[in-house]
């Protein structure tokens, strides 16, 4: 499909386009389907043309949540985008492969490094998924099953088939997966504190950046959030924790641990900034949060799959530095 990009003066205006949904796109939400086909068009504009009724499925109006089916005809209105955005869309992300933990016909699991976003957006022009697509042009489909914060390293699942994507996302939603992280926190974590069941409330700062805070059960915007904590090792001035999340809320682990008085080492949003400065002098220049273990049922065989990504060298080295030596 040709991208719908408004040209310079003298170039004919973009026209209405009709797309036929193929098998690989069946079951996808309309907004996600459009974003794949309208590269470079801002998300706000995509939602605007859906709300206005300019996007049609089989000649009928549809909402952003509507699932497209194989054979559906989708009407795309003429969309103009600025030359700057068009240039950016034409400049692909650099192809990159990431350390593989598992791969088969349905999915792949990578060990995501810290500092890499999982997808482009909010000031980041590209992320893991865009780089993988560039590195694997022959792949019919590559879609994120779940997300990790940019500064979090560890296991990230990518679906290679639409059926696998739906199956795995259903497991995440129904809490059938096992997700355990390693986190280094400030101070001596109390042994009795094993379950954190505190609702979380998402809000925006004046500059548009997302933040999360613990709220009360009465808050209508609060989302129930459950985190299980186990002490892995007590260290001078810090505790290494195994953290298992039962719900996958934005910044859940970071906020739950910090709100209980033990922020994660190197966390630039919810951490102890003086401690972070001291840690940087010791050589820790990132947040100490790592997606360590993941269990799920394979979308085809239904067998339980258990993956593990060992601590990356920079985190292991920090533990070795502060661990008491006889």
GROMACS .gro file of C-alpha atoms in nm:
model
  326
    1UNK     CA    1   0.000   0.000   0.000
    2UNK     CA    2   0.127   0.350  -0.077
    3UNK     CA    3   0.149   0.586   0.216
    4UNK     CA    4  -0.098   0.870   0.194
    5UNK     CA    5   0.119   1.177   0.208
    6UNK     CA    6   0.019   1.523   0.094
    7UNK     CA    7   0.261   1.654  -0.166
    8UNK     CA    8   0.409   1.992  -0.236
    9UNK     CA    9   0.216   2.254  -0.436
   10UNK     CA   10   0.168   2.127  -0.787
   11UNK     CA   11   0.144   1.764  -0.676
   12UNK     CA   12  -0.204   1.613  -0.698
   13UNK     CA   13  -0.389   1.598  -0.367
   14UNK     CA   14  -0.408   1.261  -0.190
   15UNK     CA   15  -0.719   1.060  -0.270
   16UNK     CA   16  -0.947   0.829  -0.072
   17UNK     CA   17  -0.796   0.479  -0.043
   18UNK     CA   18  -0.965   0.144   0.015
   19UNK     CA   19  -0.778  -0.134   0.195
   20UNK     CA   20  -0.884  -0.498   0.212
   21UNK     CA   21  -0.797  -0.658   0.548
   22UNK     CA   22  -0.581  -0.969   0.508
   23UNK     CA   23  -0.568  -1.278   0.732
   24UNK     CA   24  -0.267  -1.153   0.927
   25UNK     CA   25  -0.447  -0.833   1.027
   26UNK     CA   26  -0.775  -1.004   1.122
   27UNK     CA   27  -0.875  -0.939   1.483
   28UNK     CA   28  -0.670  -0.619   1.512
   29UNK     CA   29  -0.826  -0.305   1.658
   30UNK     CA   30  -0.910  -0.044   1.396
   31UNK     CA   31  -0.683   0.223   1.553
   32UNK     CA   32  -0.383  -0.013   1.553
   33UNK     CA   33  -0.461  -0.126   1.196
   34UNK     CA   34  -0.466   0.237   1.077
   35UNK     CA   35  -0.143   0.327   1.255
   36UNK     CA   36   0.036   0.048   1.071
   37UNK     CA   37  -0.089   0.186   0.738
   38UNK     CA   38  -0.065   0.558   0.810
   39UNK     CA   39   0.303   0.576   0.900
   40UNK     CA   40   0.400   0.923   1.019
   41UNK     CA   41   0.043   1.040   1.084
   42UNK     CA   42   0.009   1.158   1.448
   43UNK     CA   43  -0.204   0.935   1.672
   44UNK     CA   44  -0.432   1.228   1.757
   45UNK     CA   45  -0.511   1.271   1.388
   46UNK     CA   46  -0.582   0.899   1.344
   47UNK     CA   47  -0.835   0.912   1.631
   48UNK     CA   48  -0.987   1.232   1.489
   49UNK     CA   49  -1.061   1.077   1.148
   50UNK     CA   50  -1.213   0.771   1.318
   51UNK     CA   51  -1.437   0.985   1.543
   52UNK     CA   52  -1.546   1.204   1.252
   53UNK     CA   53  -1.671   0.900   1.061
   54UNK     CA   54  -1.428   0.952   0.772
   55UNK     CA   55  -1.290   0.602   0.827
   56UNK     CA   56  -1.542   0.336   0.727
   57UNK     CA   57  -1.551  -0.042   0.747
   58UNK     CA   58  -1.765  -0.197   0.473
   59UNK     CA   59  -1.917   0.150   0.423
   60UNK     CA   60  -2.029   0.175   0.787
   61UNK     CA   61  -1.896   0.393   1.070
   62UNK     CA   62  -1.672   0.225   1.326
   63UNK     CA   63  -1.503   0.305   1.655
   64UNK     CA   64  -1.133   0.282   1.745
   65UNK     CA   65  -1.203  -0.042   1.938
   66UNK     CA   66  -1.375  -0.216   1.644
   67UNK     CA   67  -1.192  -0.534   1.543
   68UNK     CA   68  -1.127  -0.567   1.171
   69UNK     CA   69  -1.192  -0.905   1.006
   70UNK     CA   70  -1.034  -1.069   0.702
   71UNK     CA   71  -1.201  -0.941   0.385
   72UNK     CA   72  -1.328  -0.617   0.543
   73UNK     CA   73  -1.297  -0.309   0.321
   74UNK     CA   74  -1.158  -0.011   0.511
   75UNK     CA   75  -1.199   0.341   0.371
   76UNK     CA   76  -0.907   0.575   0.440
   77UNK     CA   77  -0.977   0.945   0.385
   78UNK     CA   78  -0.714   1.172   0.223
   79UNK     CA   79  -0.456   1.255   0.489
   80UNK     CA   80  -0.195   1.527   0.453
   81UNK     CA   81   0.115   1.528   0.670
   82UNK     CA   82   0.392   1.784   0.692
   83UNK     CA   83   0.710   1.738   0.488
   84UNK     CA   84   0.905   1.703   0.812
   85UNK     CA   85   0.684   1.416   0.929
   86UNK     CA   86   0.689   1.259   0.581
   87UNK     CA   87   1.069   1.266   0.581
   88UNK     CA   88   1.077   1.103   0.924
   89UNK     CA   89   0.835   0.832   0.810
   90UNK     CA   90   1.049   0.766   0.503
   91UNK     CA   91   1.360   0.731   0.720
   92UNK     CA   92   1.328   0.383   0.870
   93UNK     CA   93   1.458   0.276   1.209
   94UNK     CA   94   1.800   0.108   1.193
   95UNK     CA   95   1.753  -0.269   1.183
   96UNK     CA   96   1.866  -0.445   1.497
   97UNK     CA   97   1.847  -0.794   1.641
   98UNK     CA   98   1.840  -0.843   2.019
   99UNK     CA   99   1.967  -1.135   2.232
  100UNK     CA  100   1.723  -1.424   2.175
  101UNK     CA  101   1.593  -1.629   2.467
  102UNK     CA  102   1.341  -1.830   2.262
  103UNK     CA  103   1.203  -1.840   1.909
  104UNK     CA  104   0.955  -2.059   1.720
  105UNK     CA  105   0.694  -2.013   1.446
  106UNK     CA  106   0.454  -1.827   1.680
  107UNK     CA  107   0.666  -1.598   1.893
  108UNK     CA  108   1.007  -1.481   1.997
  109UNK     CA  109   1.141  -1.372   2.334
  110UNK     CA  110   1.428  -1.127   2.359
  111UNK     CA  111   1.644  -0.993   2.640
  112UNK     CA  112   1.580  -0.619   2.605
  113UNK     CA  113   1.867  -0.393   2.712
  114UNK     CA  114   1.801  -0.094   2.938
  115UNK     CA  115   1.769   0.245   2.771
  116UNK     CA  116   1.579   0.116   2.467
  117UNK     CA  117   1.207   0.193   2.435
  118UNK     CA  118   0.985  -0.096   2.327
  119UNK     CA  119   0.821   0.120   2.058
  120UNK     CA  120   0.845   0.468   1.909
  121UNK     CA  121   0.636   0.758   2.040
  122UNK     CA  122   0.645   1.031   2.307
  123UNK     CA  123   0.975   1.178   2.195
  124UNK     CA  124   1.131   0.847   2.084
  125UNK     CA  125   1.141   0.801   1.706
  126UNK     CA  126   1.174   0.422   1.719
  127UNK     CA  127   1.200   0.132   1.960
  128UNK     CA  128   1.260  -0.242   1.978
  129UNK     CA  129   0.963  -0.337   1.760
  130UNK     CA  130   1.048  -0.096   1.477
  131UNK     CA  131   1.411  -0.212   1.480
  132UNK     CA  132   1.310  -0.578   1.473
  133UNK     CA  133   1.076  -0.518   1.177
  134UNK     CA  134   1.359  -0.351   0.987
  135UNK     CA  135   1.598  -0.636   1.069
  136UNK     CA  136   1.341  -0.895   0.958
  137UNK     CA  137   1.174  -0.759   0.642
  138UNK     CA  138   1.053  -1.109   0.553
  139UNK     CA  139   0.845  -1.136   0.873
  140UNK     CA  140   0.474  -1.110   0.797
  141UNK     CA  141   0.392  -0.988   1.146
  142UNK     CA  142   0.585  -0.876   1.452
  143UNK     CA  143   0.380  -0.729   1.739
  144UNK     CA  144   0.459  -0.658   2.104
  145UNK     CA  145   0.271  -0.889   2.341
  146UNK     CA  146   0.338  -0.664   2.643
  147UNK     CA  147   0.562  -0.372   2.739
  148UNK     CA  148   0.858  -0.286   2.956
  149UNK     CA  149   0.962   0.061   3.069
  150UNK     CA  150   1.248   0.207   2.868
  151UNK     CA  151   1.492   0.182   3.159
  152UNK     CA  152   1.389  -0.174   3.251
  153UNK     CA  153   1.588  -0.461   3.100
  154UNK     CA  154   1.485  -0.822   3.053
  155UNK     CA  155   1.235  -1.056   2.892
  156UNK     CA  156   1.010  -0.912   2.621
  157UNK     CA  157   0.770  -1.124   2.414
  158UNK     CA  158   0.696  -1.053   2.046
  159UNK     CA  159   0.424  -1.240   1.854
  160UNK     CA  160   0.484  -1.358   1.497
  161UNK     CA  161   0.120  -1.453   1.432
  162UNK     CA  162  -0.206  -1.272   1.505
  163UNK     CA  163  -0.350  -1.583   1.675
  164UNK     CA  164  -0.046  -1.605   1.905
  165UNK     CA  165  -0.072  -1.233   1.989
  166UNK     CA  166  -0.435  -1.266   2.098
  167UNK     CA  167  -0.372  -1.587   2.292
  168UNK     CA  168  -0.075  -1.443   2.482
  169UNK     CA  169  -0.240  -1.106   2.551
  170UNK     CA  170  -0.541  -1.291   2.692
  171UNK     CA  171  -0.306  -1.474   2.931
  172UNK     CA  172  -0.150  -1.146   3.046
  173UNK     CA  173  -0.495  -0.993   3.095
  174UNK     CA  174  -0.630  -1.295   3.285
  175UNK     CA  175  -0.316  -1.307   3.505
  176UNK     CA  176  -0.221  -1.655   3.382
  177UNK     CA  177   0.142  -1.557   3.326
  178UNK     CA  178   0.414  -1.557   3.590
  179UNK     CA  179   0.624  -1.238   3.580
  180UNK     CA  180   0.911  -1.197   3.827
  181UNK     CA  181   1.157  -0.907   3.833
  182UNK     CA  182   1.479  -0.844   4.023
  183UNK     CA  183   1.493  -0.502   4.190
  184UNK     CA  184   1.754  -0.346   4.418
  185UNK     CA  185   1.590  -0.114   4.669
  186UNK     CA  186   1.716   0.132   4.927
  187UNK     CA  187   1.741   0.019   5.287
  188UNK     CA  188   1.642  -0.298   5.469
  189UNK     CA  189   1.318  -0.436   5.325
  190UNK     CA  190   1.090  -0.562   5.609
  191UNK     CA  191   1.061  -0.943   5.592
  192UNK     CA  192   0.694  -0.930   5.692
  193UNK     CA  193   0.600  -0.716   5.389
  194UNK     CA  194   0.529  -0.983   5.128
  195UNK     CA  195   0.213  -0.858   4.958
  196UNK     CA  196   0.145  -0.502   4.840
  197UNK     CA  197  -0.221  -0.454   4.748
  198UNK     CA  198  -0.257  -0.081   4.681
  199UNK     CA  199  -0.460   0.081   4.402
  200UNK     CA  200  -0.270   0.300   4.156
  201UNK     CA  201  -0.383   0.620   3.987
  202UNK     CA  202  -0.232   0.746   3.661
  203UNK     CA  203  -0.203   1.120   3.598
  204UNK     CA  204  -0.016   1.365   3.375
  205UNK     CA  205   0.234   1.630   3.480
  206UNK     CA  206   0.189   1.980   3.328
  207UNK     CA  207   0.446   1.890   3.058
  208UNK     CA  208   0.240   1.585   2.958
  209UNK     CA  209   0.465   1.323   3.119
  210UNK     CA  210   0.291   1.023   3.276
  211UNK     CA  211   0.315   0.963   3.650
  212UNK     CA  212   0.153   0.714   3.885
  213UNK     CA  213   0.069   0.737   4.256
  214UNK     CA  214  -0.080   0.512   4.523
  215UNK     CA  215  -0.439   0.607   4.594
  216UNK     CA  216  -0.730   0.489   4.812
  217UNK     CA  217  -0.978   0.211   4.734
  218UNK     CA  218  -1.247   0.482   4.714
  219UNK     CA  219  -1.074   0.658   4.421
  220UNK     CA  220  -1.291   0.592   4.110
  221UNK     CA  221  -0.980   0.623   3.892
  222UNK     CA  222  -0.772   0.389   4.107
  223UNK     CA  223  -0.680   0.050   3.958
  224UNK     CA  224  -0.632  -0.244   4.193
  225UNK     CA  225  -0.265  -0.345   4.181
  226UNK     CA  226  -0.101  -0.644   4.350
  227UNK     CA  227   0.274  -0.699   4.392
  228UNK     CA  228   0.438  -0.994   4.572
  229UNK     CA  229   0.781  -0.935   4.726
  230UNK     CA  230   1.047  -1.185   4.839
  231UNK     CA  231   1.388  -1.093   4.978
  232UNK     CA  232   1.664  -1.247   4.764
  233UNK     CA  233   1.965  -1.094   4.942
  234UNK     CA  234   2.033  -0.833   5.207
  235UNK     CA  235   2.322  -0.602   5.119
  236UNK     CA  236   2.485  -0.299   5.287
  237UNK     CA  237   2.228  -0.017   5.263
  238UNK     CA  238   2.013  -0.206   5.012
  239UNK     CA  239   1.802  -0.519   4.953
  240UNK     CA  240   1.780  -0.731   4.638
  241UNK     CA  241   1.417  -0.834   4.586
  242UNK     CA  242   1.235  -1.087   4.373
  243UNK     CA  243   0.917  -0.906   4.273
  244UNK     CA  244   0.623  -1.088   4.114
  245UNK     CA  245   0.341  -0.880   3.973
  246UNK     CA  246  -0.015  -1.009   3.959
  247UNK     CA  247  -0.137  -0.700   3.772
  248UNK     CA  248   0.053  -0.516   3.501
  249UNK     CA  249  -0.006  -0.148   3.575
  250UNK     CA  250   0.212   0.136   3.448
  251UNK     CA  251   0.518   0.181   3.676
  252UNK     CA  252   0.357  -0.062   3.925
  253UNK     CA  253   0.673  -0.205   4.081
  254UNK     CA  254   0.849   0.131   4.095
  255UNK     CA  255   0.558   0.306   4.269
  256UNK     CA  256   0.466   0.021   4.504
  257UNK     CA  257   0.823  -0.019   4.633
  258UNK     CA  258   0.888   0.357   4.662
  259UNK     CA  259   0.557   0.423   4.838
  260UNK     CA  260   0.659   0.169   5.103
  261UNK     CA  261   0.976   0.366   5.172
  262UNK     CA  262   1.219   0.159   4.963
  263UNK     CA  263   1.269   0.317   4.619
  264UNK     CA  264   1.449   0.131   4.340
  265UNK     CA  265   1.816   0.215   4.288
  266UNK     CA  266   1.861   0.457   3.998
  267UNK     CA  267   1.490   0.530   3.948
  268UNK     CA  268   1.481   0.885   3.809
  269UNK     CA  269   1.104   0.927   3.853
  270UNK     CA  270   1.018   0.782   4.192
  271UNK     CA  271   1.361   0.728   4.348
  272UNK     CA  272   1.579   0.895   4.610
  273UNK     CA  273   1.778   1.144   4.404
  274UNK     CA  274   2.064   1.188   4.653
  275UNK     CA  275   2.108   0.811   4.676
  276UNK     CA  276   2.097   0.786   4.296
  277UNK     CA  277   2.379   1.041   4.272
  278UNK     CA  278   2.590   0.838   4.513
  279UNK     CA  279   2.515   0.520   4.315
  280UNK     CA  280   2.628   0.688   3.992
  281UNK     CA  281   2.963   0.765   4.154
  282UNK     CA  282   2.987   0.393   4.238
  283UNK     CA  283   2.924   0.312   3.871
  284UNK     CA  284   2.549   0.232   3.861
  285UNK     CA  285   2.416   0.450   3.579
  286UNK     CA  286   2.073   0.295   3.522
  287UNK     CA  287   1.767   0.181   3.715
  288UNK     CA  288   1.812  -0.155   3.888
  289UNK     CA  289   1.495  -0.325   3.762
  290UNK     CA  290   1.519  -0.636   3.544
  291UNK     CA  291   1.244  -0.860   3.401
  292UNK     CA  292   1.408  -1.183   3.518
  293UNK     CA  293   1.161  -1.469   3.477
  294UNK     CA  294   0.849  -1.521   3.268
  295UNK     CA  295   0.613  -1.818   3.246
  296UNK     CA  296   0.325  -1.860   3.003
  297UNK     CA  297   0.132  -2.129   2.817
  298UNK     CA  298   0.250  -2.172   2.459
  299UNK     CA  299  -0.023  -2.042   2.224
  300UNK     CA  300  -0.007  -2.356   2.005
  301UNK     CA  301   0.102  -2.649   2.224
  302UNK     CA  302  -0.042  -2.512   2.555
  303UNK     CA  303   0.278  -2.635   2.724
  304UNK     CA  304   0.410  -2.418   3.005
  305UNK     CA  305   0.712  -2.219   2.888
  306UNK     CA  306   0.958  -2.089   3.150
  307UNK     CA  307   1.212  -1.827   3.045
  308UNK     CA  308   1.492  -1.662   3.241
  309UNK     CA  309   1.718  -1.367   3.156
  310UNK     CA  310   2.015  -1.341   3.389
  311UNK     CA  311   2.110  -1.005   3.537
  312UNK     CA  312   2.294  -0.793   3.280
  313UNK     CA  313   2.666  -0.736   3.355
  314UNK     CA  314   2.626  -0.375   3.477
  315UNK     CA  315   2.373  -0.485   3.744
  316UNK     CA  316   2.564  -0.798   3.846
  317UNK     CA  317   2.883  -0.591   3.877
  318UNK     CA  318   2.707  -0.348   4.112
  319UNK     CA  319   2.591  -0.634   4.336
  320UNK     CA  320   2.947  -0.775   4.338
  321UNK     CA  321   3.084  -0.428   4.429
  322UNK     CA  322   2.861  -0.376   4.732
  323UNK     CA  323   2.841  -0.737   4.853
  324UNK     CA  324   3.056  -0.786   5.169
  325UNK     CA  325   3.365  -0.995   5.105
  326UNK     CA  326   3.519  -1.213   5.373
   0.00000   0.00000   0.00000
